[in-house]
One Martini backbone bead per residue (centre of mass of N, CA, C, O) as a GRO file, in nm:
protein
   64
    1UNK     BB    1  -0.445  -3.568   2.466
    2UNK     BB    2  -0.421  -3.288   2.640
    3UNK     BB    3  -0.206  -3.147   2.430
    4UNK     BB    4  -0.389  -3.131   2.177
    5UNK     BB    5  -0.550  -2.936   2.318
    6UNK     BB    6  -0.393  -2.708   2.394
    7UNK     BB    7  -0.251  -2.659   2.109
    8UNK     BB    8  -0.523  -2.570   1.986
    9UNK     BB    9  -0.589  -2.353   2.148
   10UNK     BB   10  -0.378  -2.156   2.107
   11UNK     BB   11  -0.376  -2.140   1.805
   12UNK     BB   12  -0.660  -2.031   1.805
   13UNK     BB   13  -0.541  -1.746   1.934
   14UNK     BB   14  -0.350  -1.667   1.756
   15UNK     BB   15  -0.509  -1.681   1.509
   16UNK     BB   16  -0.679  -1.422   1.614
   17UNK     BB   17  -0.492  -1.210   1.664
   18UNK     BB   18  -0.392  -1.181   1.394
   19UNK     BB   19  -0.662  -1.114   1.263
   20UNK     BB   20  -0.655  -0.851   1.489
   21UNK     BB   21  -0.397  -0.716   1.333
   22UNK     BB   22  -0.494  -0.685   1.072
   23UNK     BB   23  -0.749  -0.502   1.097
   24UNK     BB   24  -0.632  -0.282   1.224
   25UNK     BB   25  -0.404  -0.222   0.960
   26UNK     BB   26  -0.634  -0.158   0.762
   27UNK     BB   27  -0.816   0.064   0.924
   28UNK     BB   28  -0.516   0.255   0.946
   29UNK     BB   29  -0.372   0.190   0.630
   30UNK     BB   30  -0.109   0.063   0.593
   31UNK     BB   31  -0.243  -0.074   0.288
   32UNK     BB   32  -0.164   0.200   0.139
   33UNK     BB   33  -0.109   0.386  -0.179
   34UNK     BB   34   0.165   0.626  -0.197
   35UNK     BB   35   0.325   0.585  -0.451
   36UNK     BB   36   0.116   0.572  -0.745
   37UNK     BB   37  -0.019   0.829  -0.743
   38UNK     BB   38   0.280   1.012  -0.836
   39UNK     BB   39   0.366   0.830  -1.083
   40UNK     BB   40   0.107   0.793  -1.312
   41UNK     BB   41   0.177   1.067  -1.495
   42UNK     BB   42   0.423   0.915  -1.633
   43UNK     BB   43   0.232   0.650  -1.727
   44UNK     BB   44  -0.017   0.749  -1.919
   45UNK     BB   45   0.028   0.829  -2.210
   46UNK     BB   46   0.078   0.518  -2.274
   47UNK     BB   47  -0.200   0.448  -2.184
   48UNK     BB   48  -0.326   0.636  -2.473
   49UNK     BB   49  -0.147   0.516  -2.708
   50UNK     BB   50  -0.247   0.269  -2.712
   51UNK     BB   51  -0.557   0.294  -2.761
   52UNK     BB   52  -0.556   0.439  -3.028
   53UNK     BB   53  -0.384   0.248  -3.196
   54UNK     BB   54  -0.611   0.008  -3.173
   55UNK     BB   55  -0.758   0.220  -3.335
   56UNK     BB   56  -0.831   0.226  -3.701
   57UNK     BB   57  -1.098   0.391  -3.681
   58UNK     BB   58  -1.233   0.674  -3.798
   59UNK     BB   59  -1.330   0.901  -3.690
   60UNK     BB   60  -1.679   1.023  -3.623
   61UNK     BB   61  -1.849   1.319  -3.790
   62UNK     BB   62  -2.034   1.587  -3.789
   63UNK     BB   63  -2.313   1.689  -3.946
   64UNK     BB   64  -2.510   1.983  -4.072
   0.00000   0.00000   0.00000
């Protein structure tokens, strides 16, 4: 029984380490991307067309 104590302490403590591992590379940035804010401008006419496209209604224009 007294092992069943022990092995439960360590992993609690493994996982605890982990946890301070995660948290420290998030507040580092690890895990910001900087691949996709480069290629963005590549790929935004594409969903400016499907947006246009899905609306069959014509603009409407100001009288004066």
């Amino acid at each position: 029984m007294g092992v069943i104590y022990v092995l439960l302490t360590i992993s609690i403590l493994v996982a605890i380490v982990f946890f301070i591992a995660f948290v420290f590379s998030i507040k580092n940035g690890q895990y910001d991307d900087v691949y996709t804010p480069s290629i963005r401008m590549l790929f935004e006419d594409e969903l400016v067309k499907e947006g246009k496209e899905k609306s069959s209604a014509p603009p409407k224009t100001k009288q004066s």
